[in-house]
PDB file of C-alpha atoms and ligand atoms in Angstrom:
ATOM      1  CA  MET A   1     -74.558 330.316 -33.584  1.00  0.00           C
ATOM      2  CA  ASP A   2     -78.051 331.470 -34.115  1.00  0.00           C
ATOM      3  CA  THR A   3     -78.980 334.388 -36.211  1.00  0.00           C
ATOM      4  CA  ALA A   4     -81.819 336.850 -35.289  1.00  0.00           C
ATOM      5  CA  GLU A   5     -83.027 339.480 -37.799  1.00  0.00           C
ATOM      6  CA  THR A   6     -85.752 340.917 -35.608  1.00  0.00           C
ATOM      7  CA  ILE A   7     -85.745 342.819 -32.253  1.00  0.00           C
ATOM      8  CA  ALA A   8     -88.441 340.433 -31.026  1.00  0.00           C
ATOM      9  CA  GLU A   9     -86.101 337.359 -31.728  1.00  0.00           C
ATOM     10  CA  VAL A  10     -83.174 338.871 -29.906  1.00  0.00           C
ATOM     11  CA  ARG A  11     -85.244 339.916 -27.009  1.00  0.00           C
ATOM     12  CA  ALA A  12     -86.829 336.380 -26.605  1.00  0.00           C
ATOM     13  CA  GLN A  13     -83.388 334.653 -26.665  1.00  0.00           C
ATOM     14  CA  VAL A  14     -81.729 337.017 -24.278  1.00  0.00           C
ATOM     15  CA  THR A  15     -84.797 336.862 -21.934  1.00  0.00           C
ATOM     16  CA  ASP A  16     -84.316 333.078 -21.960  1.00  0.00           C
ATOM     17  CA  TRP A  17     -80.715 333.339 -20.976  1.00  0.00           C
ATOM     18  CA  ARG A  18     -81.321 335.966 -18.338  1.00  0.00           C
ATOM     19  CA  LYS A  19     -84.101 333.731 -16.721  1.00  0.00           C
ATOM     20  CA  THR A  20     -81.595 331.088 -16.045  1.00  0.00           C
ATOM     21  CA  GLY A  21     -79.145 333.541 -14.571  1.00  0.00           C
ATOM     22  CA  GLU A  22     -76.721 333.749 -17.547  1.00  0.00           C
ATOM     23  CA  SER A  23     -74.876 337.110 -18.210  1.00  0.00           C
ATOM     24  CA  VAL A  24     -74.838 338.477 -21.678  1.00  0.00           C
ATOM     25  CA  GLY A  25     -71.925 340.256 -23.299  1.00  0.00           C
ATOM     26  CA  PHE A  26     -72.473 342.304 -26.435  1.00  0.00           C
ATOM     27  CA  VAL A  27     -70.194 343.498 -29.330  1.00  0.00           C
ATOM     28  CA  PRO A  28     -71.674 345.950 -31.697  1.00  0.00           C
ATOM     29  CA  THR A  29     -70.006 345.967 -35.090  1.00  0.00           C
ATOM     30  CA  MET A  30     -70.676 346.991 -38.786  1.00  0.00           C
ATOM     31  CA  GLY A  31     -69.341 343.741 -40.045  1.00  0.00           C
ATOM     32  CA  ASN A  32     -66.151 343.018 -42.295  1.00  0.00           C
ATOM     33  CA  LEU A  33     -64.797 341.534 -39.214  1.00  0.00           C
ATOM     34  CA  HIS A  34     -60.956 341.246 -38.621  1.00  0.00           C
ATOM     35  CA  ALA A  35     -58.851 340.182 -35.701  1.00  0.00           C
ATOM     36  CA  GLY A  36     -59.564 343.400 -33.844  1.00  0.00           C
ATOM     37  CA  HIS A  37     -63.261 342.580 -33.808  1.00  0.00           C
ATOM     38  CA  LEU A  38     -62.752 339.078 -32.927  1.00  0.00           C
ATOM     39  CA  SER A  39     -60.604 340.048 -29.914  1.00  0.00           C
ATOM     40  CA  LEU A  40     -63.554 342.055 -28.764  1.00  0.00           C
ATOM     41  CA  VAL A  41     -65.671 338.863 -28.941  1.00  0.00           C
ATOM     42  CA  GLU A  42     -63.050 336.903 -27.073  1.00  0.00           C
ATOM     43  CA  LEU A  43     -63.029 339.556 -24.376  1.00  0.00           C
ATOM     44  CA  ALA A  44     -66.875 339.298 -24.158  1.00  0.00           C
ATOM     45  CA  ARG A  45     -66.594 335.579 -23.921  1.00  0.00           C
ATOM     46  CA  GLU A  46     -64.271 335.868 -20.888  1.00  0.00           C
ATOM     47  CA  GLN A  47     -66.668 338.417 -19.226  1.00  0.00           C
ATOM     48  CA  ALA A  48     -70.067 336.864 -19.745  1.00  0.00           C
ATOM     49  CA  ASP A  49     -71.668 333.460 -20.230  1.00  0.00           C
ATOM     50  CA  ARG A  50     -73.400 334.360 -23.560  1.00  0.00           C
ATOM     51  CA  VAL A  51     -72.186 336.630 -26.351  1.00  0.00           C
ATOM     52  CA  VAL A  52     -74.283 338.570 -28.857  1.00  0.00           C
ATOM     53  CA  VAL A  53     -72.714 340.298 -31.847  1.00  0.00           C
ATOM     54  CA  SER A  54     -74.567 342.623 -34.053  1.00  0.00           C
ATOM     55  CA  ILE A  55     -73.631 343.475 -37.661  1.00  0.00           C
ATOM     56  CA  PHE A  56     -75.340 346.612 -38.883  1.00  0.00           C
ATOM     57  CA  VAL A  57     -73.856 349.232 -41.193  1.00  0.00           C
ATOM     58  CA  ASN A  58     -75.669 352.214 -39.647  1.00  0.00           C
ATOM     59  CA  PRO A  59     -76.592 354.800 -42.233  1.00  0.00           C
ATOM     60  CA  LEU A  60     -77.246 357.436 -39.507  1.00  0.00           C
ATOM     61  CA  GLN A  61     -73.420 357.723 -38.867  1.00  0.00           C
ATOM     62  CA  PHE A  62     -72.282 358.293 -42.441  1.00  0.00           C
ATOM     63  CA  GLY A  63     -72.383 361.766 -43.872  1.00  0.00           C
ATOM     64  CA  PRO A  64     -73.185 362.836 -47.525  1.00  0.00           C
ATOM     65  CA  GLY A  65     -70.252 361.710 -49.785  1.00  0.00           C
ATOM     66  CA  GLU A  66     -68.837 359.199 -46.947  1.00  0.00           C
ATOM     67  CA  ASP A  67     -68.327 355.544 -47.763  1.00  0.00           C
ATOM     68  CA  PHE A  68     -71.702 354.127 -46.733  1.00  0.00           C
ATOM     69  CA  ASP A  69     -72.324 352.487 -50.137  1.00  0.00           C
ATOM     70  CA  ARG A  70     -68.872 351.042 -50.539  1.00  0.00           C
ATOM     71  CA  TYR A  71     -68.348 350.019 -47.004  1.00  0.00           C
ATOM     72  CA  PRO A  72     -67.230 346.347 -47.156  1.00  0.00           C
ATOM     73  CA  ARG A  73     -70.192 343.797 -46.561  1.00  0.00           C
ATOM     74  CA  THR A  74     -68.749 340.285 -46.060  1.00  0.00           C
ATOM     75  CA  LEU A  75     -71.457 338.434 -44.328  1.00  0.00           C
ATOM     76  CA  GLU A  76     -70.636 334.812 -45.004  1.00  0.00           C
ATOM     77  CA  GLU A  77     -67.047 335.276 -44.034  1.00  0.00           C
ATOM     78  CA  ASP A  78     -68.070 337.213 -40.855  1.00  0.00           C
ATOM     79  CA  ARG A  79     -70.452 334.419 -39.852  1.00  0.00           C
ATOM     80  CA  ARG A  80     -67.813 331.845 -40.149  1.00  0.00           C
ATOM     81  CA  LYS A  81     -65.402 333.908 -38.020  1.00  0.00           C
ATOM     82  CA  LEU A  82     -68.072 334.444 -35.305  1.00  0.00           C
ATOM     83  CA  ILE A  83     -68.828 330.681 -35.192  1.00  0.00           C
ATOM     84  CA  ASP A  84     -65.174 329.951 -34.838  1.00  0.00           C
ATOM     85  CA  THR A  85     -64.769 332.574 -32.095  1.00  0.00           C
ATOM     86  CA  GLY A  86     -67.711 331.167 -30.128  1.00  0.00           C
ATOM     87  CA  ALA A  87     -70.370 333.932 -30.463  1.00  0.00           C
ATOM     88  CA  ASP A  88     -73.773 332.609 -29.396  1.00  0.00           C
ATOM     89  CA  LEU A  89     -76.110 334.926 -31.385  1.00  0.00           C
ATOM     90  CA  LEU A  90     -75.669 337.190 -34.366  1.00  0.00           C
ATOM     91  CA  PHE A  91     -78.057 340.089 -34.602  1.00  0.00           C
ATOM     92  CA  LEU A  92     -78.515 341.091 -38.236  1.00  0.00           C
ATOM     93  CA  PRO A  93     -81.227 343.656 -38.447  1.00  0.00           C
ATOM     94  CA  SER A  94     -82.219 345.484 -41.722  1.00  0.00           C
ATOM     95  CA  VAL A  95     -82.249 349.254 -41.902  1.00  0.00           C
ATOM     96  CA  TYR A  96     -86.129 349.228 -41.675  1.00  0.00           C
ATOM     97  CA  GLU A  97     -86.041 346.880 -38.595  1.00  0.00           C
ATOM     98  CA  MET A  98     -83.767 349.548 -36.927  1.00  0.00           C
ATOM     99  CA  TYR A  99     -85.353 352.628 -38.350  1.00  0.00           C
ATOM    100  CA  PRO A 100     -89.013 352.009 -39.367  1.00  0.00           C
ATOM    101  CA  ALA A 101     -89.636 355.659 -39.980  1.00  0.00           C
ATOM    102  CA  ASP A 102     -88.653 355.654 -43.678  1.00  0.00           C
ATOM    103  CA  GLY A 103     -85.189 354.195 -42.810  1.00  0.00           C
ATOM    104  CA  GLY A 104     -84.334 357.252 -40.610  1.00  0.00           C
ATOM    105  CA  ALA A 105     -84.594 357.707 -36.868  1.00  0.00           C
ATOM    106  CA  ALA A 106     -87.288 359.932 -35.557  1.00  0.00           C
ATOM    107  CA  THR A 107     -85.681 360.336 -32.117  1.00  0.00           C
ATOM    108  CA  PHE A 108     -82.036 360.952 -31.712  1.00  0.00           C
ATOM    109  CA  VAL A 109     -79.395 360.558 -28.888  1.00  0.00           C
ATOM    110  CA  HIS A 110     -76.907 363.529 -28.865  1.00  0.00           C
ATOM    111  CA  VAL A 111     -74.069 363.805 -26.544  1.00  0.00           C
ATOM    112  CA  PRO A 112     -73.242 367.493 -26.663  1.00  0.00           C
ATOM    113  CA  GLY A 113     -69.662 368.720 -26.417  1.00  0.00           C
ATOM    114  CA  LEU A 114     -67.910 365.449 -27.188  1.00  0.00           C
ATOM    115  CA  SER A 115     -69.820 365.105 -30.351  1.00  0.00           C
ATOM    116  CA  GLU A 116     -68.579 368.326 -31.953  1.00  0.00           C
ATOM    117  CA  VAL A 117     -64.826 368.121 -31.408  1.00  0.00           C
ATOM    118  CA  LEU A 118     -61.975 366.092 -33.112  1.00  0.00           C
ATOM    119  CA  CYS A 119     -63.682 363.607 -35.575  1.00  0.00           C
ATOM    120  CA  GLY A 120     -66.966 365.337 -34.802  1.00  0.00           C
ATOM    121  CA  GLN A 121     -65.760 368.489 -36.383  1.00  0.00           C
ATOM    122  CA  SER A 122     -65.066 367.072 -39.784  1.00  0.00           C
ATOM    123  CA  ARG A 123     -67.929 364.476 -39.595  1.00  0.00           C
ATOM    124  CA  PRO A 124     -70.840 366.485 -38.473  1.00  0.00           C
ATOM    125  CA  GLY A 125     -73.756 364.261 -37.315  1.00  0.00           C
ATOM    126  CA  HIS A 126     -71.548 361.171 -37.075  1.00  0.00           C
ATOM    127  CA  PHE A 127     -71.652 360.824 -33.249  1.00  0.00           C
ATOM    128  CA  ARG A 128     -75.227 361.583 -33.040  1.00  0.00           C
ATOM    129  CA  GLY A 129     -75.658 358.529 -35.442  1.00  0.00           C
ATOM    130  CA  VAL A 130     -73.277 356.388 -33.396  1.00  0.00           C
ATOM    131  CA  ALA A 131     -75.000 357.481 -29.956  1.00  0.00           C
ATOM    132  CA  THR A 132     -78.501 356.772 -31.371  1.00  0.00           C
ATOM    133  CA  VAL A 133     -77.784 353.328 -32.790  1.00  0.00           C
ATOM    134  CA  VAL A 134     -75.771 352.096 -29.872  1.00  0.00           C
ATOM    135  CA  CYS A 135     -78.443 353.353 -27.408  1.00  0.00           C
ATOM    136  CA  LYS A 136     -81.117 351.447 -29.519  1.00  0.00           C
ATOM    137  CA  LEU A 137     -78.818 348.282 -29.675  1.00  0.00           C
ATOM    138  CA  LEU A 138     -78.332 348.330 -25.916  1.00  0.00           C
ATOM    139  CA  ASN A 139     -82.045 348.679 -25.266  1.00  0.00           C
ATOM    140  CA  ILE A 140     -82.663 345.824 -27.802  1.00  0.00           C
ATOM    141  CA  VAL A 141     -79.975 343.376 -26.510  1.00  0.00           C
ATOM    142  CA  GLN A 142     -80.158 344.568 -22.757  1.00  0.00           C
ATOM    143  CA  PRO A 143     -76.581 342.998 -22.157  1.00  0.00           C
ATOM    144  CA  THR A 144     -74.737 342.854 -18.881  1.00  0.00           C
ATOM    145  CA  CYS A 145     -71.696 344.274 -20.557  1.00  0.00           C
ATOM    146  CA  VAL A 146     -70.721 345.698 -23.898  1.00  0.00           C
ATOM    147  CA  VAL A 147     -67.107 345.525 -25.288  1.00  0.00           C
ATOM    148  CA  LEU A 148     -65.863 348.510 -27.238  1.00  0.00           C
ATOM    149  CA  GLY A 149     -62.464 349.025 -28.930  1.00  0.00           C
ATOM    150  CA  GLU A 150     -60.023 351.702 -27.839  1.00  0.00           C
ATOM    151  CA  LYS A 151     -59.054 352.474 -31.460  1.00  0.00           C
ATOM    152  CA  ASP A 152     -62.230 354.480 -31.734  1.00  0.00           C
ATOM    153  CA  PHE A 153     -61.292 356.322 -28.494  1.00  0.00           C
ATOM    154  CA  GLN A 154     -63.681 359.280 -28.838  1.00  0.00           C
ATOM    155  CA  GLN A 155     -66.466 356.926 -29.612  1.00  0.00           C
ATOM    156  CA  LEU A 156     -65.591 355.031 -26.393  1.00  0.00           C
ATOM    157  CA  VAL A 157     -65.558 358.145 -24.151  1.00  0.00           C
ATOM    158  CA  LEU A 158     -68.749 359.394 -25.723  1.00  0.00           C
ATOM    159  CA  LEU A 159     -70.506 356.170 -25.298  1.00  0.00           C
ATOM    160  CA  GLN A 160     -69.295 355.973 -21.625  1.00  0.00           C
ATOM    161  CA  LYS A 161     -70.737 359.466 -21.030  1.00  0.00           C
ATOM    162  CA  MET A 162     -74.052 358.409 -22.773  1.00  0.00           C
ATOM    163  CA  VAL A 163     -74.354 355.302 -20.667  1.00  0.00           C
ATOM    164  CA  ARG A 164     -73.699 357.474 -17.359  1.00  0.00           C
ATOM    165  CA  ASP A 165     -76.029 360.227 -18.394  1.00  0.00           C
ATOM    166  CA  LEU A 166     -78.870 357.993 -19.375  1.00  0.00           C
ATOM    167  CA  ASP A 167     -78.240 355.602 -16.409  1.00  0.00           C
ATOM    168  CA  LEU A 168     -78.198 352.594 -18.877  1.00  0.00           C
ATOM    169  CA  PRO A 169     -77.709 349.448 -16.843  1.00  0.00           C
ATOM    170  CA  VAL A 170     -74.589 348.102 -18.660  1.00  0.00           C
ATOM    171  CA  GLU A 171     -70.850 347.865 -17.968  1.00  0.00           C
ATOM    172  CA  ILE A 172     -68.636 349.158 -20.783  1.00  0.00           C
ATOM    173  CA  ILE A 173     -65.487 347.174 -21.221  1.00  0.00           C
ATOM    174  CA  PRO A 174     -62.721 348.850 -23.145  1.00  0.00           C
ATOM    175  CA  ALA A 175     -60.455 346.576 -25.403  1.00  0.00           C
ATOM    176  CA  PRO A 176     -57.063 347.454 -26.549  1.00  0.00           C
ATOM    177  CA  THR A 177     -56.305 348.165 -30.229  1.00  0.00           C
ATOM    178  CA  ARG A 178     -55.007 345.326 -32.272  1.00  0.00           C
ATOM    179  CA  ARG A 179     -52.308 346.178 -34.906  1.00  0.00           C
ATOM    180  CA  GLU A 180     -50.657 344.875 -38.038  1.00  0.00           C
ATOM    181  CA  ALA A 181     -47.094 343.698 -37.711  1.00  0.00           C
ATOM    182  CA  ASN A 182     -45.907 347.192 -38.979  1.00  0.00           C
ATOM    183  CA  GLY A 183     -48.079 348.923 -36.270  1.00  0.00           C
ATOM    184  CA  LEU A 184     -51.001 349.989 -38.376  1.00  0.00           C
ATOM    185  CA  ALA A 185     -54.116 349.800 -36.323  1.00  0.00           C
ATOM    186  CA  LEU A 186     -56.558 347.059 -37.631  1.00  0.00           C
ATOM    187  CA  SER A 187     -59.559 348.709 -39.357  1.00  0.00           C
ATOM    188  CA  SER A 188     -62.095 347.599 -41.895  1.00  0.00           C
ATOM    189  CA  ARG A 189     -61.013 350.680 -43.866  1.00  0.00           C
ATOM    190  CA  ASN A 190     -57.475 349.394 -44.240  1.00  0.00           C
ATOM    191  CA  GLY A 191     -58.963 347.214 -47.014  1.00  0.00           C
ATOM    192  CA  TYR A 192     -59.205 350.366 -49.140  1.00  0.00           C
ATOM    193  CA  LEU A 193     -55.405 350.775 -49.018  1.00  0.00           C
ATOM    194  CA  THR A 194     -52.938 349.291 -51.438  1.00  0.00           C
ATOM    195  CA  ALA A 195     -50.003 347.293 -50.082  1.00  0.00           C
ATOM    196  CA  GLU A 196     -47.666 350.267 -50.479  1.00  0.00           C
ATOM    197  CA  GLN A 197     -50.180 352.640 -48.794  1.00  0.00           C
ATOM    198  CA  ARG A 198     -50.557 350.143 -45.850  1.00  0.00           C
ATOM    199  CA  GLU A 199     -46.784 350.517 -45.352  1.00  0.00           C
ATOM    200  CA  ASP A 200     -46.911 354.426 -45.441  1.00  0.00           C
ATOM    201  CA  ALA A 201     -50.118 354.417 -43.212  1.00  0.00           C
ATOM    202  CA  ALA A 202     -48.046 352.787 -40.442  1.00  0.00           C
ATOM    203  CA  GLN A 203     -46.374 356.141 -40.068  1.00  0.00           C
ATOM    204  CA  LEU A 204     -49.463 357.309 -38.284  1.00  0.00           C
ATOM    205  CA  GLN A 205     -48.760 355.051 -35.344  1.00  0.00           C
ATOM    206  CA  ARG A 206     -45.077 355.972 -35.331  1.00  0.00           C
ATOM    207  CA  CYS A 207     -45.703 359.652 -35.142  1.00  0.00           C
ATOM    208  CA  LEU A 208     -48.133 359.149 -32.291  1.00  0.00           C
ATOM    209  CA  GLU A 209     -45.582 356.916 -30.464  1.00  0.00           C
ATOM    210  CA  GLU A 210     -42.913 359.647 -30.820  1.00  0.00           C
ATOM    211  CA  ALA A 211     -45.184 362.383 -29.686  1.00  0.00           C
ATOM    212  CA  GLY A 212     -46.413 360.306 -26.758  1.00  0.00           C
ATOM    213  CA  HIS A 213     -42.792 359.417 -25.709  1.00  0.00           C
ATOM    214  CA  ALA A 214     -41.717 362.987 -25.788  1.00  0.00           C
ATOM    215  CA  LEU A 215     -44.670 364.093 -23.712  1.00  0.00           C
ATOM    216  CA  GLU A 216     -44.161 361.334 -21.197  1.00  0.00           C
ATOM    217  CA  LEU A 217     -40.716 362.553 -20.587  1.00  0.00           C
ATOM    218  CA  ARG A 218     -41.768 366.265 -20.924  1.00  0.00           C
ATOM    219  CA  ASN A 219     -39.246 366.767 -23.602  1.00  0.00           C
ATOM    220  CA  ARG A 220     -41.762 368.807 -25.681  1.00  0.00           C
ATOM    221  CA  THR A 221     -44.767 370.963 -25.007  1.00  0.00           C
ATOM    222  CA  VAL A 222     -48.140 369.735 -26.171  1.00  0.00           C
ATOM    223  CA  THR A 223     -48.113 372.256 -28.977  1.00  0.00           C
ATOM    224  CA  GLU A 224     -44.610 371.236 -30.117  1.00  0.00           C
ATOM    225  CA  ALA A 225     -45.545 367.545 -30.085  1.00  0.00           C
ATOM    226  CA  GLU A 226     -48.765 368.195 -32.131  1.00  0.00           C
ATOM    227  CA  THR A 227     -46.947 370.414 -34.674  1.00  0.00           C
ATOM    228  CA  ARG A 228     -44.147 367.966 -35.178  1.00  0.00           C
ATOM    229  CA  ALA A 229     -46.633 365.109 -35.710  1.00  0.00           C
ATOM    230  CA  VAL A 230     -48.433 367.110 -38.233  1.00  0.00           C
ATOM    231  CA  ASP A 231     -45.406 367.821 -40.200  1.00  0.00           C
ATOM    232  CA  GLN A 232     -44.140 364.231 -40.038  1.00  0.00           C
ATOM    233  CA  LEU A 233     -47.491 362.912 -41.275  1.00  0.00           C
ATOM    234  CA  ARG A 234     -47.521 365.388 -44.180  1.00  0.00           C
ATOM    235  CA  GLN A 235     -44.100 364.179 -45.069  1.00  0.00           C
ATOM    236  CA  ALA A 236     -45.324 360.607 -45.078  1.00  0.00           C
ATOM    237  CA  GLY A 237     -48.121 361.582 -47.541  1.00  0.00           C
ATOM    238  CA  PHE A 238     -50.989 362.080 -45.340  1.00  0.00           C
ATOM    239  CA  ARG A 239     -53.534 364.962 -45.522  1.00  0.00           C
ATOM    240  CA  VAL A 240     -54.014 365.651 -41.792  1.00  0.00           C
ATOM    241  CA  ASP A 241     -57.344 366.239 -40.237  1.00  0.00           C
ATOM    242  CA  TYR A 242     -55.979 366.692 -36.762  1.00  0.00           C
ATOM    243  CA  VAL A 243     -53.475 365.698 -34.245  1.00  0.00           C
ATOM    244  CA  SER A 244     -54.559 366.597 -30.696  1.00  0.00           C
ATOM    245  CA  VAL A 245     -53.447 365.888 -27.197  1.00  0.00           C
ATOM    246  CA  ARG A 246     -56.291 365.594 -24.774  1.00  0.00           C
ATOM    247  CA  ARG A 247     -57.102 364.540 -21.205  1.00  0.00           C
ATOM    248  CA  ARG A 248     -57.868 360.804 -21.259  1.00  0.00           C
ATOM    249  CA  ASN A 249     -61.052 360.618 -19.370  1.00  0.00           C
ATOM    250  CA  ASP A 250     -63.143 363.298 -20.921  1.00  0.00           C
ATOM    251  CA  LEU A 251     -61.053 364.532 -23.911  1.00  0.00           C
ATOM    252  CA  ALA A 252     -60.922 368.030 -22.653  1.00  0.00           C
ATOM    253  CA  LEU A 253     -57.840 370.131 -23.371  1.00  0.00           C
ATOM    254  CA  PRO A 254     -55.202 369.274 -20.862  1.00  0.00           C
ATOM    255  CA  CYS A 255     -53.628 371.607 -18.367  1.00  0.00           C
ATOM    256  CA  ASP A 256     -50.026 371.116 -17.017  1.00  0.00           C
ATOM    257  CA  GLU A 257     -51.038 369.180 -14.049  1.00  0.00           C
ATOM    258  CA  ASP A 258     -52.948 366.524 -15.985  1.00  0.00           C
ATOM    259  CA  ARG A 259     -50.970 363.256 -16.080  1.00  0.00           C
ATOM    260  CA  GLU A 260     -53.356 360.823 -17.895  1.00  0.00           C
ATOM    261  CA  LEU A 261     -53.372 362.067 -21.530  1.00  0.00           C
ATOM    262  CA  ILE A 262     -53.945 360.675 -24.928  1.00  0.00           C
ATOM    263  CA  VAL A 263     -52.886 361.852 -28.343  1.00  0.00           C
ATOM    264  CA  LEU A 264     -55.466 361.265 -31.071  1.00  0.00           C
ATOM    265  CA  ALA A 265     -55.150 361.789 -34.816  1.00  0.00           C
ATOM    266  CA  ALA A 266     -57.222 361.491 -37.968  1.00  0.00           C
ATOM    267  CA  ALA A 267     -55.513 361.714 -41.433  1.00  0.00           C
ATOM    268  CA  TRP A 268     -56.316 360.889 -44.998  1.00  0.00           C
ATOM    269  CA  MET A 269     -54.197 358.579 -47.042  1.00  0.00           C
ATOM    270  CA  ASP A 270     -55.520 359.153 -50.623  1.00  0.00           C
ATOM    271  CA  ARG A 271     -59.384 358.675 -50.261  1.00  0.00           C
ATOM    272  CA  THR A 272     -59.148 356.666 -46.857  1.00  0.00           C
ATOM    273  CA  ARG A 273     -59.567 358.384 -43.580  1.00  0.00           C
ATOM    274  CA  LEU A 274     -57.608 356.690 -40.772  1.00  0.00           C
ATOM    275  CA  ILE A 275     -57.669 357.353 -37.023  1.00  0.00           C
ATOM    276  CA  ASP A 276     -55.383 356.173 -34.269  1.00  0.00           C
ATOM    277  CA  ASN A 277     -54.393 357.206 -30.681  1.00  0.00           C
ATOM    278  CA  ARG A 278     -51.670 356.595 -28.066  1.00  0.00           C
ATOM    279  CA  LYS A 279     -52.108 356.842 -24.394  1.00  0.00           C
ATOM    280  CA  ILE A 280     -49.674 359.010 -22.430  1.00  0.00           C
ATOM    281  CA  ASP A 281     -48.874 358.737 -18.879  1.00  0.00           C
ATOM    282  CA  ARG A 282     -46.962 362.029 -18.123  1.00  0.00           C
ATOM    283  CA  GLN A 283     -44.426 362.636 -15.422  1.00  0.00           C
ATOM    284  CA  PRO A 284     -45.540 365.190 -12.833  1.00  0.00           C
ATOM    285  CA  PRO A 285     -44.575 368.897 -13.722  1.00  0.00           C
ATOM    286  CA  ALA A 286     -40.979 369.869 -12.472  1.00  0.00           C
ATOM    287  CA  ARG A 287     -41.103 372.056  -9.270  1.00  0.00           C
ATOM    288  CA  GLU A 288     -38.831 375.080  -9.120  1.00  0.00           C
TER     289      GLU A 288
HETATM  290  O1  PAF B   1     -67.396 351.193 -34.132  1.00  0.00           O
HETATM  291  C1  PAF B   1     -68.277 350.832 -34.941  1.00  0.00           C
HETATM  292  O2  PAF B   1     -68.155 349.786 -35.761  1.00  0.00           O
HETATM  293  C2  PAF B   1     -69.581 351.641 -34.965  1.00  0.00           C
HETATM  294  O3  PAF B   1     -69.408 352.853 -34.798  1.00  0.00           O
HETATM  295  C3  PAF B   1     -70.668 350.895 -33.980  1.00  0.00           C
HETATM  296  C4  PAF B   1     -70.176 351.098 -32.518  1.00  0.00           C
HETATM  297  C5  PAF B   1     -70.870 349.465 -34.293  1.00  0.00           C
HETATM  298  C6  PAF B   1     -71.999 351.599 -34.092  1.00  0.00           C
HETATM  299  O4  PAF B   1     -72.428 351.481 -35.487  1.00  0.00           O
END
């Protein structure tokens, strides 16, 4: 696996591959790679002839007081895992390479609406940072396809919209969430939790599972399911940011006829903010 630190180097390599007709899959990451990330790389491998992975802890998507400085940076381990998983090229830019204007972007990509709800409400500016960096990375790498995890479901939907709205010539391939044995979704931020907190944190997935199941059977209304999940999470020791049932394709508030839904949640366990979701395929409404 080669490593490129500059935009020019990545472009030169990808241009060479493209010239010989090879397709290119891309997996953007912030490093500290776990089995969830590696499953994205594997999926990219299946979909494309060549795989590029980026590791870039993007300052633009962290707000003041968030964990940018303590975000785990484990480059040598990450490199070994990527070699073992069969990535062809690691793109490892500096902040200056990505944002030459004093380390910040001068031009931003903003996806209105989706950026301000759910996680966007408690993390103002976060999704503008995500959309800006992913748009830049897609322009740099120019991949055939990009693989994005469904754990960050709001990010996925927002980037799908950005790609459609800006006519970016790339296919987005969503990848299922990978979980620990107890159900906790894999996340780099799980590393902040103690062993005991990791067990408690698994309650997040259990509450969403229960809410999803009740909604599929139409045993509870959306509001009842959300309220019950919030209560259960509080009892499990979480400080709840939100639990919200949304329409799956655009994260709008659902109406009774909508069948493809998703329940999304964000909650704090001590100083660690965790997110998760569960898809819901609801039965049609009962007719009188
Ligand atoms: O999901 C992430 O790790 C990041 O938000 C991404 C997509 C790599 C952009 O920095």
